[in-house]
XYZ file of C-alpha atoms in Angstrom:
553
model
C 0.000 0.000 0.000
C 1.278 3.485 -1.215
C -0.361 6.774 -1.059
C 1.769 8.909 -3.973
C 2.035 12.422 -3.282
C 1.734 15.273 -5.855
C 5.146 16.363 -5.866
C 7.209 13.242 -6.175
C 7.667 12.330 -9.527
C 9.021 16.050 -9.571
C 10.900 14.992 -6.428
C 12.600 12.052 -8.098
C 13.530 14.158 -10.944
C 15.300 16.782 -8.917
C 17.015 13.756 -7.091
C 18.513 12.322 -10.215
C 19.035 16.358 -11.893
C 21.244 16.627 -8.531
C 22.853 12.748 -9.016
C 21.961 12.809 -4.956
C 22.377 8.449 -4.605
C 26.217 8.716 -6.420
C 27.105 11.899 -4.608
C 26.110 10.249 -1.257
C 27.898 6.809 -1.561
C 30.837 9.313 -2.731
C 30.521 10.492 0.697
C 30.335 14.319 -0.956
C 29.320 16.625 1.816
C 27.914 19.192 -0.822
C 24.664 17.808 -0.850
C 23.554 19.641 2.458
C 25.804 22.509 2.186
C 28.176 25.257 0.697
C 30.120 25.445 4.222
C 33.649 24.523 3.625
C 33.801 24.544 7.838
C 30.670 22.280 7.967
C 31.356 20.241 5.057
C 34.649 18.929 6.863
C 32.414 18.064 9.561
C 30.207 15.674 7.507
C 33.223 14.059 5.886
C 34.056 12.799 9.506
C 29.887 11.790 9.849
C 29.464 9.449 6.748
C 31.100 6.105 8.149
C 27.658 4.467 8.617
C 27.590 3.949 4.754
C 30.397 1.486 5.415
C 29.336 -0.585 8.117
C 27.428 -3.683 6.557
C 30.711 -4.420 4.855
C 32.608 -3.309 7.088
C 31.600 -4.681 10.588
C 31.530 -8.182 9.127
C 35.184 -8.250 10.132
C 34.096 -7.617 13.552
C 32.262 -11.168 14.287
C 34.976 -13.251 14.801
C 35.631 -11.255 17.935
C 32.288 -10.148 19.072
C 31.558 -14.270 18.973
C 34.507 -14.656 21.015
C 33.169 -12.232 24.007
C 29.962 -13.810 23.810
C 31.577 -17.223 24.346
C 33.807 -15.685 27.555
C 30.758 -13.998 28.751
C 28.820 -17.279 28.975
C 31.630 -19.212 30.207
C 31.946 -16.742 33.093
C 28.477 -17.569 34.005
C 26.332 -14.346 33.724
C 22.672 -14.497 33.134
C 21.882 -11.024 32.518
C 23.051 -7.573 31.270
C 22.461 -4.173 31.796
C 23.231 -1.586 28.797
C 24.047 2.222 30.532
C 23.284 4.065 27.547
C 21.458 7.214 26.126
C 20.436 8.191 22.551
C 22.108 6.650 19.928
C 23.950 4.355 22.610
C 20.525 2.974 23.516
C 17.719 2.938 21.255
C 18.951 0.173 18.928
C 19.791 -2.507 22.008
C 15.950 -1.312 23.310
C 14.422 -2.193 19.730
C 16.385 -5.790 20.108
C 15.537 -6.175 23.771
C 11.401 -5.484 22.798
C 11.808 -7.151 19.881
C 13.884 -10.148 20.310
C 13.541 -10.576 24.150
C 16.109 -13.418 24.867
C 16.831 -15.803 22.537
C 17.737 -19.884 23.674
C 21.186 -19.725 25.231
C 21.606 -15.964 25.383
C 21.348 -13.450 28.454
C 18.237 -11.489 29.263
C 19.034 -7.734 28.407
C 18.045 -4.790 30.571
C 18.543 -1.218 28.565
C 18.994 1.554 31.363
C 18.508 5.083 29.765
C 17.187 7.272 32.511
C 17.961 9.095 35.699
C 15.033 8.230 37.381
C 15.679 6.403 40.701
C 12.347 4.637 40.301
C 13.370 2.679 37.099
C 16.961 1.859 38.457
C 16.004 0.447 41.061
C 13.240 -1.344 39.449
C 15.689 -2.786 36.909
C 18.110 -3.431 39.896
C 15.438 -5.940 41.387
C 15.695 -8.078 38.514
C 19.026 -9.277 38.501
C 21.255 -11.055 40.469
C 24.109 -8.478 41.270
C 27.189 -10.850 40.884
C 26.051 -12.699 37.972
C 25.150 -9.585 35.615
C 27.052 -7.599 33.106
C 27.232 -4.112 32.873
C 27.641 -2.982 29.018
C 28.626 1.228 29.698
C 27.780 2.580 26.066
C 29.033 6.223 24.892
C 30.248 7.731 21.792
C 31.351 10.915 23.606
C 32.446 9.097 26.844
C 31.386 11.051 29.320
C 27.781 11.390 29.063
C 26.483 12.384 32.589
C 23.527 9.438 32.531
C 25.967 7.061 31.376
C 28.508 7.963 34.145
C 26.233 8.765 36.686
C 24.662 5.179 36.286
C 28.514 3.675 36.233
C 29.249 5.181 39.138
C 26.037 4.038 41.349
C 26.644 0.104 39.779
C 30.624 0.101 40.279
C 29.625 1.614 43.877
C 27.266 -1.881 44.615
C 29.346 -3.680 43.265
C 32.237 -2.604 45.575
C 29.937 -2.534 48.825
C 28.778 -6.152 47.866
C 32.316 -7.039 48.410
C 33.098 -7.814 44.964
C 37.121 -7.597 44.702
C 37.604 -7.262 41.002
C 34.345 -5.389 39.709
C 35.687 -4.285 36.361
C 35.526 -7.769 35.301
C 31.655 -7.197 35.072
C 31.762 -4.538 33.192
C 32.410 -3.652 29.086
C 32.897 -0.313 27.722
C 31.738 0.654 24.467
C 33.014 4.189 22.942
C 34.904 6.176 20.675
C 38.627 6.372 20.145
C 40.299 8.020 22.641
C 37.588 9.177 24.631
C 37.491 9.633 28.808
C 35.714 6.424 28.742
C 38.243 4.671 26.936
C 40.802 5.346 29.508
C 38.292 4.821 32.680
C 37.515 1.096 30.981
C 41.912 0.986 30.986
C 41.970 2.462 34.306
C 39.607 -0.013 36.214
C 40.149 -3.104 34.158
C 37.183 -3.567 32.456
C 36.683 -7.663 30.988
C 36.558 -6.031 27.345
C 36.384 -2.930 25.226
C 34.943 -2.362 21.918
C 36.316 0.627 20.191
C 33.738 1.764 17.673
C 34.318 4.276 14.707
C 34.862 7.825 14.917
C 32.892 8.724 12.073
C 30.007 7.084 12.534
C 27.290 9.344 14.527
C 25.251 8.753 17.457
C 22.343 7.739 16.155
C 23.251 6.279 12.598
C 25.404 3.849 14.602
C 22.456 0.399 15.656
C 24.911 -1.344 12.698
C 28.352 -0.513 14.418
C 29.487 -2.213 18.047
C 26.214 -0.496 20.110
C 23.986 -2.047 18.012
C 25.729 -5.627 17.461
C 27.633 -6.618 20.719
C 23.758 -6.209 22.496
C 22.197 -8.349 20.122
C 25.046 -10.978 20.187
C 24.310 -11.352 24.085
C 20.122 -11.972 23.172
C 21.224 -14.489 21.049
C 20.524 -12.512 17.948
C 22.278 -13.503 14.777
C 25.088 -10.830 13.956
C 25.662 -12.654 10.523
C 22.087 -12.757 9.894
C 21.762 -8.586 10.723
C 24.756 -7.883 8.833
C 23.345 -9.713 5.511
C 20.298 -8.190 5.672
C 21.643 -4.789 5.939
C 24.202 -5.767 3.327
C 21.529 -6.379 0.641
C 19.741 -2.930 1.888
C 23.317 -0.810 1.106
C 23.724 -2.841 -2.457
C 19.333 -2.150 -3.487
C 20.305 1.899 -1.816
C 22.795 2.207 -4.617
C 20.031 1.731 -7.610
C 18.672 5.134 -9.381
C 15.080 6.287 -8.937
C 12.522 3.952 -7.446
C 14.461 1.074 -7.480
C 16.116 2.804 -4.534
C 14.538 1.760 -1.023
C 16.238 4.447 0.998
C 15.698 6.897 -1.765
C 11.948 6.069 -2.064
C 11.624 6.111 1.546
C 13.410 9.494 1.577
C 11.701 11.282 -1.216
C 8.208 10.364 -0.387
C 8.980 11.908 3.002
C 10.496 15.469 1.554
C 7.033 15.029 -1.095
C 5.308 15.074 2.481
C 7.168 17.817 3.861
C 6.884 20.002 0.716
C 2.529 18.863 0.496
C 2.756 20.744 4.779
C 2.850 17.448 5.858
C 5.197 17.163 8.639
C 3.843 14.559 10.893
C 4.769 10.975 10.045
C 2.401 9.099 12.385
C 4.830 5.459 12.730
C 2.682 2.309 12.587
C 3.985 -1.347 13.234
C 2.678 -4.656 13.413
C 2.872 -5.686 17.342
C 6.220 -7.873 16.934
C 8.209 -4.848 15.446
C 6.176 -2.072 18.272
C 9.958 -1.354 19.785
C 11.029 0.328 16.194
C 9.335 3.167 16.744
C 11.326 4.699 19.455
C 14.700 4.275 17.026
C 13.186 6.088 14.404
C 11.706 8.234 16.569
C 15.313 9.534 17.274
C 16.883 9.221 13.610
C 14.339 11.165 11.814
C 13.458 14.052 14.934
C 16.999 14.833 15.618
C 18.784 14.510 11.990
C 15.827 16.878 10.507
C 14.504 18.612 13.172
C 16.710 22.292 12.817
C 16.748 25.480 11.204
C 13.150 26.261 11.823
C 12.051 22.729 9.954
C 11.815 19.437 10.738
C 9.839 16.020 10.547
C 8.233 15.236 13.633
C 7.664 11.469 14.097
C 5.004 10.643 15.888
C 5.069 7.457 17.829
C 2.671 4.938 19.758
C -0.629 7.275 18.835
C -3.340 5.268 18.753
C -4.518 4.551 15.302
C -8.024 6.486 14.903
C -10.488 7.201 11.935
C -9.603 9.524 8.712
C -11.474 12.322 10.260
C -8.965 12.415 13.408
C -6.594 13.696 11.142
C -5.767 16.805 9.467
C -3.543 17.445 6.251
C -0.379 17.490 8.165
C -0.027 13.964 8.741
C 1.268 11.221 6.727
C 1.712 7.533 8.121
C 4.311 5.027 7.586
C 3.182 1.204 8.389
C 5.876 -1.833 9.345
C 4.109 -4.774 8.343
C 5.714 -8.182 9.490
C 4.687 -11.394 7.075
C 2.480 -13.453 8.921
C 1.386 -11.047 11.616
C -2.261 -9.477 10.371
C -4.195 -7.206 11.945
C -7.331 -6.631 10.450
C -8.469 -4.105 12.601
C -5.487 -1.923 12.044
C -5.417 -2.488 8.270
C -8.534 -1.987 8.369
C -7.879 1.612 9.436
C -5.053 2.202 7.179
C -7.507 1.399 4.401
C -9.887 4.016 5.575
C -6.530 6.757 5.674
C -6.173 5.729 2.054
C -9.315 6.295 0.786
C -10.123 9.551 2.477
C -6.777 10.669 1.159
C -4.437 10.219 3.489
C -0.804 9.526 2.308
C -0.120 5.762 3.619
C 3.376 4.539 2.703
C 4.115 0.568 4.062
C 7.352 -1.344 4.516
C 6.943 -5.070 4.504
C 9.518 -7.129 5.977
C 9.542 -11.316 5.869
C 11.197 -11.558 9.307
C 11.831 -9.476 12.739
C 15.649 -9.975 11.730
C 14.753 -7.776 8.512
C 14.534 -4.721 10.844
C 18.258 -4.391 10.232
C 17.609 -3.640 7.018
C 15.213 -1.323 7.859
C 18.120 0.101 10.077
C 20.072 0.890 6.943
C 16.965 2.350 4.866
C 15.949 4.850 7.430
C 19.835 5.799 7.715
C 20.029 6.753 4.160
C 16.371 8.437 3.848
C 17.298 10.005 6.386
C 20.156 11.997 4.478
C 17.877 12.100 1.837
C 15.112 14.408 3.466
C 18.060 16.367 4.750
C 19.392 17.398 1.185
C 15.318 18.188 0.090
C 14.968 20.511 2.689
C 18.464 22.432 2.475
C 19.800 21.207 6.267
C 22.654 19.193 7.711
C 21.499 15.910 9.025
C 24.189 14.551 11.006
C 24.297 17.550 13.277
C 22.314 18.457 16.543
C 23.011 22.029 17.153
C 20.381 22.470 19.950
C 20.982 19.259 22.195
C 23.578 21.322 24.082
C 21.555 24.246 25.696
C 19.161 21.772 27.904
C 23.061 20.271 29.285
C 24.719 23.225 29.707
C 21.532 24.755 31.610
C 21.880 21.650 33.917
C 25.554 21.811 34.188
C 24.425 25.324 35.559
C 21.946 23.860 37.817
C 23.925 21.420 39.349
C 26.538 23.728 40.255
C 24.334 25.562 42.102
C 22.798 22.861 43.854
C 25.998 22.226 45.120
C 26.883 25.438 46.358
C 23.406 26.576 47.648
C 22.166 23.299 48.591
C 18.957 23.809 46.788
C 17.770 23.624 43.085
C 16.952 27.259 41.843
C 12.577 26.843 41.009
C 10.851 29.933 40.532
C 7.710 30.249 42.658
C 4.501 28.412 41.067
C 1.882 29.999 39.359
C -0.792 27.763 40.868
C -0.729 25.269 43.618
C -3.793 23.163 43.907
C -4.244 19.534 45.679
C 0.155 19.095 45.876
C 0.158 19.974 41.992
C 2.130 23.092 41.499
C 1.913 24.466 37.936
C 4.268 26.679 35.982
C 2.151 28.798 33.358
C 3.159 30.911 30.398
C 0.520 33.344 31.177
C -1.215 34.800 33.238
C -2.386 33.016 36.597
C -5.089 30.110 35.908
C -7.903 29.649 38.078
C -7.056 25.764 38.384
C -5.308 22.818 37.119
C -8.064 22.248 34.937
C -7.762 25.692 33.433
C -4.122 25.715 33.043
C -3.914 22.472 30.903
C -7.164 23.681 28.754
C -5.775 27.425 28.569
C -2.753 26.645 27.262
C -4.228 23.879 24.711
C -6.339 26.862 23.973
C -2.820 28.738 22.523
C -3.164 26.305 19.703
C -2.601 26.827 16.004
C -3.467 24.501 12.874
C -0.348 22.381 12.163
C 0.806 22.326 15.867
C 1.077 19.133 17.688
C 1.368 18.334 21.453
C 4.567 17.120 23.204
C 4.348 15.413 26.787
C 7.318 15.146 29.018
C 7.469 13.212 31.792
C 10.444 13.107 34.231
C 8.707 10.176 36.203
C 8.975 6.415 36.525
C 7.753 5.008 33.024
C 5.538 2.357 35.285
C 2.475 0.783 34.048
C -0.118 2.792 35.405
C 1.758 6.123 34.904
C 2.581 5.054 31.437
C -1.102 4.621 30.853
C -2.186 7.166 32.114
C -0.113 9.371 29.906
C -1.682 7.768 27.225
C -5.104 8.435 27.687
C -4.131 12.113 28.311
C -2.553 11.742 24.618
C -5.854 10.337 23.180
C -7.785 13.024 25.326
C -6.006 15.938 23.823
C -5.515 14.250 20.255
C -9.849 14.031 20.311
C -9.968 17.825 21.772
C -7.459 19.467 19.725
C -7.226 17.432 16.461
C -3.681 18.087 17.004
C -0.888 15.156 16.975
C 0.942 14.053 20.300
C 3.945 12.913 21.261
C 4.830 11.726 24.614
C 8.869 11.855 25.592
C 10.118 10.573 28.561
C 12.925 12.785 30.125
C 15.999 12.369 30.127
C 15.516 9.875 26.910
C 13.832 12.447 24.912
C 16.870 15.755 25.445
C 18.927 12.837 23.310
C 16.077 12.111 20.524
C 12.954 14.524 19.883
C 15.002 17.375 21.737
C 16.708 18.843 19.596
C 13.823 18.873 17.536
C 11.468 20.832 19.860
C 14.149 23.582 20.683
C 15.304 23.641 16.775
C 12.503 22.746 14.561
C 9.287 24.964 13.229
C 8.332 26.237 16.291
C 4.840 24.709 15.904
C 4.899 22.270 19.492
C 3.138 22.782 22.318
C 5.710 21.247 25.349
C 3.695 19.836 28.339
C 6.485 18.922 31.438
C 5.475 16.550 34.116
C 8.207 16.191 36.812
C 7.226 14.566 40.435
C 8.020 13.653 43.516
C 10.216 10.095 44.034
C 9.825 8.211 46.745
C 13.290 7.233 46.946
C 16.596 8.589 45.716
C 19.464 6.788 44.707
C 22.995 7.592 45.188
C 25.863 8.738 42.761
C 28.703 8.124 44.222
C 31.438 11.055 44.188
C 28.806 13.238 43.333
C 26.832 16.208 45.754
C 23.892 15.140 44.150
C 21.752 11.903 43.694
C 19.910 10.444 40.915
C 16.431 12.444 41.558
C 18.373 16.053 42.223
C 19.844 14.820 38.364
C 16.796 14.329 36.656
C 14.897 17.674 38.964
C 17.702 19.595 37.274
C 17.751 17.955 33.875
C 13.969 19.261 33.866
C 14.362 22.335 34.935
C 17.596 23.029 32.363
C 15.318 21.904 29.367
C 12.154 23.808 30.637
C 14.861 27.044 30.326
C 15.898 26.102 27.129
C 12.312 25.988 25.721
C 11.349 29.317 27.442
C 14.571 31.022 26.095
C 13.545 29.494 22.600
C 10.615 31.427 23.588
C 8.210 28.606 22.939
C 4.849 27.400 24.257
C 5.411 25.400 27.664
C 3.841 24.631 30.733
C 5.168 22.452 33.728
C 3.178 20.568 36.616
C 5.094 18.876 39.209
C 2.711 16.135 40.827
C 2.015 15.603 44.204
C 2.776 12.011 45.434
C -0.053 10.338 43.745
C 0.945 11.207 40.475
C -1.019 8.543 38.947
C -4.052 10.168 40.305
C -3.001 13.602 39.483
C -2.492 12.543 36.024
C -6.074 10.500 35.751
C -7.610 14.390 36.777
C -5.856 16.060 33.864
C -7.238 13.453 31.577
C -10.743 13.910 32.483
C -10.319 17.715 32.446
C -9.138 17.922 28.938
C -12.108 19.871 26.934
């Protein structure tokens, strides 16, 4: 099923005029710009074009570690990641779970006390792995979570605890030497010029799905027959296809691609989710990808949305097609990606990769930068520093306090929570869409909660949602929000936890971290001069968050 949009057969012809699929195997940084400064930066950004070929060298000795690994008896493993680092061994974990012989695979992306220690209950201490994942090295998450592991580890009376841990990084980098330092079992030294999140093919990808179970040969042949159809002209072209009918979108004011997925492949979302938000989402444009909406009927939807549907052989869903037929016939651009296997989402890896730079040269921007991902960290740096000094964070008094919920309007002072949420929603314009961001424990109830506040606004406003959960989201849809059109509508949740956690060598623990991660990117949207509101919860968040839903009008 494909929806064809007006302007892509023009599309495609511009795309061949410019010779865009030889010029981007050629690894020619003049597609997205003039910049002699900023071309030399995406000369040291194109690796990922290399990998399928290139990483098969690497499974001799990513075997081997899997073999030692087992051998040494652990039965789980716990990936400290963020972003790029992440989101590919979280697609594997959801999608893969644990396969016969391999370990069970917790992904740890957060600073929130509540999920660490909910992950901590799940494993056995002394018989788990610790995989510490970052391109940069010194990531604070990462760290932070390093430190408060190593720090168990060490009061459990472990003697030699870097033998239960593996670093994966750049060349060079702080982590590097900290892996050297405390004699990690094994590090994997990934390349340089391979970005964050173009990198689920390269060691931060692989060495996670090794320890499932997961095939690396298989996922490297796969994505190895993707790169060979991504060098064909025109349609023939997967990535191209994918990418042009996404700039046709963008060009037709259609700049929210509403991700469906058969129920197998639900975890891909959150991968693309990153790629496409924070490649595209600058210079006052941007796709926003809209993930885990509810599907809903054609009238729902307005003529910003397009909708791009994963469809795994042998896993129907009538209902949902059912729906996607009803988008097509009322005119709504449906694009859909059939793949024979769950191991064919590695090619789908590579496809989005190189669509991906696609849509970047069709709308004139550098995808393989994120320009506005630093102002949330440098506002926390700030706020950390004085948390230390003062002993408190620096919050601004409340506009509203009502039932424990204190609220942080734009304007004005609301008469009630009620009003606040349904004031602001009230600021919106056609083509917006809605962003929750929650700095609490992704539990069950919360997490459901959220969602019916998502289908409660979606029904009120006609608007699309999003919901983010912080600190994941500064690392994916952030820099889209602070850099894109301007045309979101940022809703910030933050709480109360019932229990901190420590990180050791630090004046701060893991909920002062996330409190100030918060507060830095709240700044940053405010100084971006955006539309944002905050409500920190009382106790009972779940409650709290059950009274916004009802009072969405």
């Amino acid at each position: 099923m494909t929806t064809a949009l007006p302007d892509l057969p023009s599309l495609f012809e511009e795309l061949e005029e410019e010779n865009v699929v030889d010029r981007l195997w050629a690894k020619d940084p003049s597609l997205w710009t003039s910049d002699p400064v900023v071309q030399g930066t995406i000369r040291q950004r194109l690796g990922w074009l290399d990998l399928p070929g290139f990483m098969a060298d690497a499974v001799p000795e990513i075997g081997a570690f899997v073999k030692d690994v087992k051998k040494a008896g652990f039965k789980d493993v716990v990936l400290l990641g963020m972003g790029g680092s992440s989101l590919c061994p979280e697609v594997l974990r959801q999608t893969f779970g644990r396969a016969p012989g391999g370990l069970k695979l917790h992904v740890l992306d957060t600073t929130d006390p509540g999920a660490i220690a909910a992950a901590s209950a799940k494993i056995v201490l002394k018989k788990t792995l610790f995989l510490v994942a970052s391109k940069s090295g010194g990531t604070i998450e990462v760290m932070s979570l390093f430190k408060h592991f190593w720090g168990r580890l060490e009061k459990a009376g472990v003697k030699t605890p870097g033998a239960q841990f593996v670093a994966i990084t750049d060349p060079g980098t702080s982590l590097e030497k900290l892996a050297r330092d405390h004699a990690f079992r094994k590090t994997f030294i990934s390349r340089a010029d391979v970005g964050g999140r173009f990198s689920a093919l390269t060691f931060f990808g692989l060495v996670p799905a090794a320890l499932i179970g997961v095939s690396v040969e298989k996922l490297l042949d796969r994505s190895a027959r993707q790169a060979n159809a991504c060098r064909e002209k025109g349609e023939a072209n997967p990535g191209l296809s994918l990418g042009a009918w996404l700039g046709a979108a963008m060009e037709a004011g259609r700049d929210k691609m509403t991700i469906v997925t058969s129920k197998k492949l639900a975890g891909f979302g959150v991968w693309v989710e990153q790629l496409v938000a924070e490649s595209t989402g600058k210079q006052g444009t941007g796709v926003v990808p809209i993930d885990g909406e509810t599907l809903g009927a054609p009238t729902d939807y307005g003529a910003d949305r397009v909708f791009v549907h994963l469809k795994l052989a042998g896993s129907a869903d009538r209902p949902m097609e059912k729906k996607l037929d009803a988008l097509v016939s009322a005119g709504h651009p449906v694009l859909t990606l059939p793949l024979a296997t769950p191991l064919d989402l590695a090619q789908e890896f590579f496809r989005w990769e190189f669509a991906t730079a696609v849509v970047g040269q069709i709308l004139g921007i550098n995808p393989f930068d994120e320009p506005n991902v630093s102002e949330s960290k440098a506002n926390t740096t700030r706020i950390l520093q004085r948390f230390e000094s003062a002993g408190a964070l620096p919050e601004p008094a409340p506009t509203l306090t009502e039932s424990g919920v204190r609220v942080w309007a734009p304007t004005g002072k609301p008469a009630s929570l009620s009003a606040a949420l349904n004031d602001f929603l009230a600021r919106r314009q056609p083509g917006d869409y809605v962003a929750l961001m929650a700095y609490l424990t992704p539990a069950p109830v919360l997490h459901r909660a959220l969602q019916t506040i998502r289908a409660r606004i979606a029904r009120a406003t006609g608007l699309a949602t999003t919901l983010g959960y912080g600190p994941r989201y500064l690392h994916s849809t952030g820099q889209l929000h602070k850099g894109g059109a301007g045309n979101g509508l940022f809703i910030q949740f933050t709480g109360l936890d019932a229990k901190d956690l420590d990180v050791p060598g630090a004046a701060y623990g893991f909920s002062i971290l996330k409190r100030a991660q918060a507060l830095g990117d709240f700044e940053a949207l405010g100084n971006h001069k955006l539309r944002a509101i905050r409500f920190d919860l009382s106790k009972n968040a779940a409650k709290d968050l059950a009274r916004f839903a009802v009072s969405v009008n």
